């Protein structure tokens, strides 16, 4: 009667634009205050939960028996019980019990993925599990530092994750997409100020833009209480495949002093499928860190702002699908410099993994060097 | 001007998982109290109506002229008149009149299918019409027997009909999917009691499960007024391609007497397309047959219960489509015994028809042998 | 950094059922009272606007830079500014400015199309622009003649434009689809009166139907105040690829006088995609031309009537897609005569353009010869 005993194999039909041997963000850690969550990552169905010991379980969201999503079942201690016939699967994907029999076939189970929580983020490794070294998790310790405050959020974007990075590496779009919040006015267009693009260690792109003598964008004049003519600094950083960072500062124009640190924004991109992206973001500051109203306002403001990007990115994706060719830019202009470098580094990382399946992405040091910035001034509240 | 006169041919692009030379349920008979109904069967558009003589017409729901659905037209006596240009098609698919001309080309018309009403069901033959012998209609006379009462219903399931049979041949799922109605509690899990699987006449699977000393499931303690510790009997029967039957009984635990007959449920599956199924069900009993409130409660309860299956089956179908391979179970367990036998018999029937297109499915005798059961006890109403 | 400078090429993947070297209606002219409109035509995304000089701009609705729709941006004088990074594209598709740089690469830009407004319609040329001769625009001067009044409207039909013409060349469908408005009653079915089909100049089909001694259809007895037994005249005209005209008249039955002119209806079809159609219509009369209430009633009535066609055409399209073959009629009948001739002329036009890419469609003279008709009688208002 029993023909074969087989575990559930990981899908081999992965699209070619993914790096696998690296840590991706799978969730904000507090999402796991729920019993479990289900999320498609690199086109695989993943179920995530936190065990009673505090570790993170990440297994295929498919019962090894008949492939129904385990997420229609329920937590059973540190395991999941399938909602169809009651098979129990452990946090590491092994079958713990099979209804109606005491024999548990060796090797029965479902795919599991290395995963861990660090600095308020849940990270997952979708590649060769033998390479899943915890030391390769990007260090974002400021996200939980007591002197810092972080606003955060999540959007699901119906677009290729590479288009999202393109967007983040050319912030001149802020004038057009975000004119009512973080964009300079068109007369002082961000594009007027050239970005200095540098490549570091052959693995990270930086695009720095100093904008002299401009009016603060609308979002800075309210809760942030910035006024007068300023110099504005933006540094966009990208490490393939999915880590984007934007740092922002300002100073009174003509003051000649160091920039005052305003915010460090992480845009952590994890491919859901070839043409859709999990977009986790954090916005951190090292001042007024106990002002929870400011934190909430920043979170709400950034969701609103990033939804403006979402609209454009999804229409761009649709246009590319209609054309049947995903190559962009169609016409290369000077503003594309950083994005083109980012694409090159990503393509190199994909090729490196193909030619050496034992290679893995080494994270670039991200911990903020606050000494570079002046402290934020006191603000009457 | 007139280039050719051609009838509408039946589609040749049928998926390989259908048996064609057999009677399928097309409708509950009272659905034909309407002028006509349209329903896709084995991936063909079918229009059904009852003629004034009481026979059942089943023709392709396509006008032979320009292929618009005849169902946007209207009944014209015992024929259908197309709602586009008025072509009239008879109950057996012949063109009766063509507007603007008196000449009716020989052989003009649309596909018709043998169909008939029996025992409150409408049956259709989608295969070789020369083989459509009325004696091959499964005998379900109890559905209209005056001493019996039958509750009935219909669901459209977005899943392969084979997955629905898999579900019905392993009722251990009741503990997990139907815990609030017909499932035993988890401590007395149905899977704990082994099913005896037998094959009869090389064409029918039976899976019998005797569950000793359990608490009645929640749905039995209300209107059914069953209490105390009981023995529960389930017999699941499957005849390919689409006939599933579940019989249920019980007795006080330790009484040693025969089981009391509770219900006979037919789950009559007709493929709509490769991955969707018409699910007609009937729930029959030979006691309290005039208690129409009980009949209505049973109908409502079963719809609610089967919708729980529907949710799981549709998620399972979606998972299989994502994997790109419809083979299940992925990991074979003991509980799958009956379902695997059912798949084998179905596959054999498909192969038999392929190797001998003149073969047809002989129905297995289904008429209940009530003598096997004790009568239901009187119940205060 | 800059790898290549390239304009946006027109898609080469066009379906085979389109004529390109001809003028298609792109819009009713008053639609361009807005800043701009976006409309897919022959499967290409087109953005249309009227310049300050009054000419019509038609360009691909794709920014040459990153292909996002220019229609998410805004008008900037006589140009469009992209809403993503601010690239400005002129009315003839050239890049006028690129943010962040002064150099505008030669040949940078997006596709533009010849377009013009004439007689309250906007016309576009989707083929070889060297052939876009304004003298080839069909002459519909009555649409703006002061003694005429025109009701107009637009529907988007989810069906191949060829199915819409088939519909218009066999008006016998009115009895069945439009029985409550412009269809004769079934006893006086339009199909009872043969249509005289003629081909003119090898490029136009006419189907003329004289219906003697009938009751006026329901829509004629209200605002139109037509009563008694009448003779009804319909002339359907088609010139490939997209121009359909219906002329209607009537006279008291047995009067022997000329027909009284009732209406001239243009059904101007422009393929959106292979299986969807822009349907612009106009309904013109040369009497009661200042009766704006009548004009409004005619517009509303025709939208309601054509939505009845839409329902049938979309179901027919769906049936053809399910069958996987777009050939119709499936069974040719006498009523199909004009439609078959129309398809032949269209197919010939497609083949002519394929064998001679320098050929273009010469419009057939359409200006009404009102002398053929009697004047409409005075009506008490």
PDB file of C-alpha atoms in Angstrom, chain A residues 13-191:
ATOM      1  CA  UNK A  13      12.563  26.198 -10.824  1.00  0.00           C
ATOM      2  CA  UNK A  14      13.971  29.405  -9.421  1.00  0.00           C
ATOM      3  CA  UNK A  15      14.256  32.487 -11.543  1.00  0.00           C
ATOM      4  CA  UNK A  16      17.761  33.568 -12.446  1.00  0.00           C
ATOM      5  CA  UNK A  17      17.752  36.974 -10.804  1.00  0.00           C
ATOM      6  CA  UNK A  18      18.090  35.876  -7.199  1.00  0.00           C
ATOM      7  CA  UNK A  19      21.148  35.502  -5.009  1.00  0.00           C
ATOM      8  CA  UNK A  20      20.505  32.655  -2.600  1.00  0.00           C
ATOM      9  CA  UNK A  21      23.561  32.419  -0.366  1.00  0.00           C
ATOM     10  CA  UNK A  22      22.840  35.428   1.813  1.00  0.00           C
ATOM     11  CA  UNK A  23      20.602  36.491   4.656  1.00  0.00           C
ATOM     12  CA  UNK A  24      17.332  38.099   3.647  1.00  0.00           C
ATOM     13  CA  UNK A  25      14.907  39.861   5.950  1.00  0.00           C
ATOM     14  CA  UNK A  26      11.863  37.623   6.392  1.00  0.00           C
ATOM     15  CA  UNK A  27       9.927  39.735   8.889  1.00  0.00           C
ATOM     16  CA  UNK A  28      10.001  42.423  11.502  1.00  0.00           C
ATOM     17  CA  UNK A  29      10.604  40.462  14.678  1.00  0.00           C
ATOM     18  CA  UNK A  30       7.403  41.578  16.362  1.00  0.00           C
ATOM     19  CA  UNK A  31       5.384  39.994  13.573  1.00  0.00           C
ATOM     20  CA  UNK A  32       6.244  36.726  15.330  1.00  0.00           C
ATOM     21  CA  UNK A  33       4.269  37.731  18.384  1.00  0.00           C
ATOM     22  CA  UNK A  34       1.577  35.859  16.475  1.00  0.00           C
ATOM     23  CA  UNK A  35       1.575  32.071  16.543  1.00  0.00           C
ATOM     24  CA  UNK A  36       3.100  31.981  13.068  1.00  0.00           C
ATOM     25  CA  UNK A  37       3.142  33.845   9.778  1.00  0.00           C
ATOM     26  CA  UNK A  38       3.234  32.636   6.191  1.00  0.00           C
ATOM     27  CA  UNK A  39       5.186  34.523   3.549  1.00  0.00           C
ATOM     28  CA  UNK A  40       6.393  33.619   0.077  1.00  0.00           C
ATOM     29  CA  UNK A  41      10.144  34.232  -0.243  1.00  0.00           C
ATOM     30  CA  UNK A  42      12.239  33.719  -3.398  1.00  0.00           C
ATOM     31  CA  UNK A  43       9.129  32.050  -4.789  1.00  0.00           C
ATOM     32  CA  UNK A  44       8.972  29.456  -2.011  1.00  0.00           C
ATOM     33  CA  UNK A  45       6.183  29.241   0.574  1.00  0.00           C
ATOM     34  CA  UNK A  46       7.687  29.842   4.017  1.00  0.00           C
ATOM     35  CA  UNK A  47       6.105  29.514   7.448  1.00  0.00           C
ATOM     36  CA  UNK A  48       7.823  31.317  10.314  1.00  0.00           C
ATOM     37  CA  UNK A  49       7.379  31.101  14.055  1.00  0.00           C
ATOM     38  CA  UNK A  50       9.257  31.687  17.276  1.00  0.00           C
ATOM     39  CA  UNK A  51       9.844  28.632  19.450  1.00  0.00           C
ATOM     40  CA  UNK A  52       9.419  28.613  23.198  1.00  0.00           C
ATOM     41  CA  UNK A  53      13.214  28.775  23.465  1.00  0.00           C
ATOM     42  CA  UNK A  54      13.159  31.988  21.445  1.00  0.00           C
ATOM     43  CA  UNK A  55      14.739  30.630  18.290  1.00  0.00           C
ATOM     44  CA  UNK A  56      13.166  31.193  14.882  1.00  0.00           C
ATOM     45  CA  UNK A  57      11.658  28.322  12.929  1.00  0.00           C
ATOM     46  CA  UNK A  58      11.376  28.653   9.162  1.00  0.00           C
ATOM     47  CA  UNK A  59       9.930  25.734   7.236  1.00  0.00           C
ATOM     48  CA  UNK A  60       8.144  25.241   3.942  1.00  0.00           C
ATOM     49  CA  UNK A  61       4.488  26.120   4.376  1.00  0.00           C
ATOM     50  CA  UNK A  62       3.492  22.764   2.952  1.00  0.00           C
ATOM     51  CA  UNK A  63       2.550  19.634   4.828  1.00  0.00           C
ATOM     52  CA  UNK A  64       4.898  16.838   3.729  1.00  0.00           C
ATOM     53  CA  UNK A  65       1.907  14.543   3.428  1.00  0.00           C
ATOM     54  CA  UNK A  66      -0.424  16.221   0.943  1.00  0.00           C
ATOM     55  CA  UNK A  67       1.131  19.661   0.484  1.00  0.00           C
ATOM     56  CA  UNK A  68      -1.656  21.733   2.006  1.00  0.00           C
ATOM     57  CA  UNK A  69      -0.338  24.870   3.711  1.00  0.00           C
ATOM     58  CA  UNK A  70       0.660  24.122   7.281  1.00  0.00           C
ATOM     59  CA  UNK A  71      -0.557  27.643   7.989  1.00  0.00           C
ATOM     60  CA  UNK A  72      -4.168  26.439   7.840  1.00  0.00           C
ATOM     61  CA  UNK A  73      -3.269  24.298  10.867  1.00  0.00           C
ATOM     62  CA  UNK A  74      -2.173  25.356  14.309  1.00  0.00           C
ATOM     63  CA  UNK A  75       0.788  25.625  16.601  1.00  0.00           C
ATOM     64  CA  UNK A  76       1.324  22.538  18.720  1.00  0.00           C
ATOM     65  CA  UNK A  77       4.008  23.550  21.177  1.00  0.00           C
ATOM     66  CA  UNK A  78       7.170  24.111  19.183  1.00  0.00           C
ATOM     67  CA  UNK A  79       5.748  22.401  16.135  1.00  0.00           C
ATOM     68  CA  UNK A  80       2.978  22.879  13.586  1.00  0.00           C
ATOM     69  CA  UNK A  81       0.070  20.512  13.267  1.00  0.00           C
ATOM     70  CA  UNK A  82      -1.432  20.224   9.797  1.00  0.00           C
ATOM     71  CA  UNK A  83      -5.088  21.233   9.615  1.00  0.00           C
ATOM     72  CA  UNK A  84      -5.975  18.455   7.182  1.00  0.00           C
ATOM     73  CA  UNK A  85      -4.971  15.117   8.745  1.00  0.00           C
ATOM     74  CA  UNK A  86      -3.015  16.217  11.781  1.00  0.00           C
ATOM     75  CA  UNK A  87       0.568  15.478  10.774  1.00  0.00           C
ATOM     76  CA  UNK A  88       2.929  17.293  13.143  1.00  0.00           C
ATOM     77  CA  UNK A  89       6.048  18.967  11.766  1.00  0.00           C
ATOM     78  CA  UNK A  90       8.819  20.231  13.999  1.00  0.00           C
ATOM     79  CA  UNK A  91      10.515  23.627  13.955  1.00  0.00           C
ATOM     80  CA  UNK A  92      13.258  22.078  11.838  1.00  0.00           C
ATOM     81  CA  UNK A  93      10.879  20.434   9.396  1.00  0.00           C
ATOM     82  CA  UNK A  94      10.922  16.844  10.662  1.00  0.00           C
ATOM     83  CA  UNK A  95       7.727  14.817  10.937  1.00  0.00           C
ATOM     84  CA  UNK A  96       7.129  14.341  14.634  1.00  0.00           C
ATOM     85  CA  UNK A  97       3.941  12.407  14.364  1.00  0.00           C
ATOM     86  CA  UNK A  98       1.738  10.963  11.687  1.00  0.00           C
ATOM     87  CA  UNK A  99      -1.839  10.174  12.630  1.00  0.00           C
ATOM     88  CA  UNK A 100      -2.758   6.534  12.603  1.00  0.00           C
ATOM     89  CA  UNK A 101       0.746   5.149  12.788  1.00  0.00           C
ATOM     90  CA  UNK A 102       3.651   5.006  15.156  1.00  0.00           C
ATOM     91  CA  UNK A 103       6.285   4.586  12.498  1.00  0.00           C
ATOM     92  CA  UNK A 104       7.801   7.884  11.404  1.00  0.00           C
ATOM     93  CA  UNK A 105       9.814   7.316   8.271  1.00  0.00           C
ATOM     94  CA  UNK A 106      13.379   8.506   8.455  1.00  0.00           C
ATOM     95  CA  UNK A 107      13.948  11.613   6.344  1.00  0.00           C
ATOM     96  CA  UNK A 108      10.255  12.402   6.301  1.00  0.00           C
ATOM     97  CA  UNK A 109       9.507  16.054   6.589  1.00  0.00           C
ATOM     98  CA  UNK A 110       9.509  19.356   4.849  1.00  0.00           C
ATOM     99  CA  UNK A 111      12.195  21.839   3.861  1.00  0.00           C
ATOM    100  CA  UNK A 112      13.548  23.994   6.640  1.00  0.00           C
ATOM    101  CA  UNK A 113      15.577  27.148   6.345  1.00  0.00           C
ATOM    102  CA  UNK A 114      18.176  28.645   8.657  1.00  0.00           C
ATOM    103  CA  UNK A 115      16.611  31.661  10.339  1.00  0.00           C
ATOM    104  CA  UNK A 116      17.301  33.866  13.329  1.00  0.00           C
ATOM    105  CA  UNK A 117      16.207  37.082  14.954  1.00  0.00           C
ATOM    106  CA  UNK A 118      18.683  39.872  15.326  1.00  0.00           C
ATOM    107  CA  UNK A 119      18.241  43.568  16.056  1.00  0.00           C
ATOM    108  CA  UNK A 120      14.461  43.371  15.757  1.00  0.00           C
ATOM    109  CA  UNK A 121      14.569  41.721  12.345  1.00  0.00           C
ATOM    110  CA  UNK A 122      14.050  38.096  11.371  1.00  0.00           C
ATOM    111  CA  UNK A 123      16.606  36.872   8.840  1.00  0.00           C
ATOM    112  CA  UNK A 124      16.360  33.829   6.617  1.00  0.00           C
ATOM    113  CA  UNK A 125      18.888  31.951   4.469  1.00  0.00           C
ATOM    114  CA  UNK A 126      17.341  30.547   1.284  1.00  0.00           C
ATOM    115  CA  UNK A 127      20.552  29.084  -0.146  1.00  0.00           C
ATOM    116  CA  UNK A 128      22.955  26.281   0.753  1.00  0.00           C
ATOM    117  CA  UNK A 129      22.332  25.732   4.449  1.00  0.00           C
ATOM    118  CA  UNK A 130      25.909  24.665   5.054  1.00  0.00           C
ATOM    119  CA  UNK A 131      26.939  28.225   4.328  1.00  0.00           C
ATOM    120  CA  UNK A 132      24.457  29.904   6.650  1.00  0.00           C
ATOM    121  CA  UNK A 133      26.953  31.517   8.968  1.00  0.00           C
ATOM    122  CA  UNK A 134      25.376  33.789  11.571  1.00  0.00           C
ATOM    123  CA  UNK A 135      28.362  36.093  11.325  1.00  0.00           C
ATOM    124  CA  UNK A 136      27.164  37.003   7.844  1.00  0.00           C
ATOM    125  CA  UNK A 137      24.038  38.691   9.179  1.00  0.00           C
ATOM    126  CA  UNK A 138      24.338  42.423   8.492  1.00  0.00           C
ATOM    127  CA  UNK A 139      24.963  44.335  11.712  1.00  0.00           C
ATOM    128  CA  UNK A 140      22.153  46.819  12.360  1.00  0.00           C
ATOM    129  CA  UNK A 141      22.580  47.135  16.095  1.00  0.00           C
ATOM    130  CA  UNK A 142      21.288  50.699  16.171  1.00  0.00           C
ATOM    131  CA  UNK A 143      17.817  49.333  15.516  1.00  0.00           C
ATOM    132  CA  UNK A 144      17.720  48.223  19.154  1.00  0.00           C
ATOM    133  CA  UNK A 145      20.145  50.687  20.738  1.00  0.00           C
ATOM    134  CA  UNK A 146      18.553  52.445  23.732  1.00  0.00           C
ATOM    135  CA  UNK A 147      19.667  55.901  22.573  1.00  0.00           C
ATOM    136  CA  UNK A 148      18.090  55.431  19.195  1.00  0.00           C
ATOM    137  CA  UNK A 149      14.474  55.347  18.128  1.00  0.00           C
ATOM    138  CA  UNK A 150      13.236  53.532  15.058  1.00  0.00           C
ATOM    139  CA  UNK A 151      10.005  53.837  13.099  1.00  0.00           C
ATOM    140  CA  UNK A 152       9.259  50.896  10.863  1.00  0.00           C
ATOM    141  CA  UNK A 153       6.862  49.499   8.331  1.00  0.00           C
ATOM    142  CA  UNK A 154       6.229  47.090   5.513  1.00  0.00           C
ATOM    143  CA  UNK A 155       4.866  47.252   1.976  1.00  0.00           C
ATOM    144  CA  UNK A 156       4.350  44.559  -0.601  1.00  0.00           C
ATOM    145  CA  UNK A 157       5.362  45.907  -3.994  1.00  0.00           C
ATOM    146  CA  UNK A 158       4.156  44.239  -7.196  1.00  0.00           C
ATOM    147  CA  UNK A 159       7.471  44.857  -8.927  1.00  0.00           C
ATOM    148  CA  UNK A 160      10.878  43.238  -9.408  1.00  0.00           C
ATOM    149  CA  UNK A 161      13.087  44.031  -6.414  1.00  0.00           C
ATOM    150  CA  UNK A 162      15.716  45.403  -8.793  1.00  0.00           C
ATOM    151  CA  UNK A 163      13.350  48.186  -9.811  1.00  0.00           C
ATOM    152  CA  UNK A 164      12.981  49.166  -6.154  1.00  0.00           C
ATOM    153  CA  UNK A 165      16.724  49.477  -5.751  1.00  0.00           C
ATOM    154  CA  UNK A 166      16.951  51.498  -8.987  1.00  0.00           C
ATOM    155  CA  UNK A 167      14.449  53.840  -7.388  1.00  0.00           C
ATOM    156  CA  UNK A 168      16.435  54.155  -4.168  1.00  0.00           C
ATOM    157  CA  UNK A 169      19.743  54.814  -5.882  1.00  0.00           C
ATOM    158  CA  UNK A 170      18.426  57.829  -7.767  1.00  0.00           C
ATOM    159  CA  UNK A 171      16.678  60.028  -5.231  1.00  0.00           C
ATOM    160  CA  UNK A 172      16.152  62.778  -7.781  1.00  0.00           C
ATOM    161  CA  UNK A 173      12.721  61.210  -8.161  1.00  0.00           C
ATOM    162  CA  UNK A 174      11.736  62.811  -4.847  1.00  0.00           C
ATOM    163  CA  UNK A 175      11.089  66.131  -6.560  1.00  0.00           C
ATOM    164  CA  UNK A 176       8.507  64.501  -8.832  1.00  0.00           C
ATOM    165  CA  UNK A 177       7.027  61.669  -6.789  1.00  0.00           C
ATOM    166  CA  UNK A 178       7.278  63.129  -3.307  1.00  0.00           C
ATOM    167  CA  UNK A 179       6.864  66.859  -3.949  1.00  0.00           C
ATOM    168  CA  UNK A 180       4.477  67.245  -1.042  1.00  0.00           C
ATOM    169  CA  UNK A 181       6.743  65.584   1.541  1.00  0.00           C
ATOM    170  CA  UNK A 182      10.464  64.953   1.106  1.00  0.00           C
ATOM    171  CA  UNK A 183      11.068  66.331  -2.388  1.00  0.00           C
ATOM    172  CA  UNK A 184      12.763  69.631  -3.047  1.00  0.00           C
ATOM    173  CA  UNK A 185      10.678  72.068  -5.075  1.00  0.00           C
ATOM    174  CA  UNK A 186      11.145  71.783  -8.816  1.00  0.00           C
ATOM    175  CA  UNK A 187      13.115  75.038  -9.040  1.00  0.00           C
ATOM    176  CA  UNK A 188      15.651  73.498  -6.648  1.00  0.00           C
ATOM    177  CA  UNK A 189      15.321  70.064  -8.198  1.00  0.00           C
ATOM    178  CA  UNK A 190      17.440  67.365  -6.601  1.00  0.00           C
ATOM    179  CA  UNK A 191      18.695  66.464 -10.059  1.00  0.00           C
TER     180      UNK A 191
END
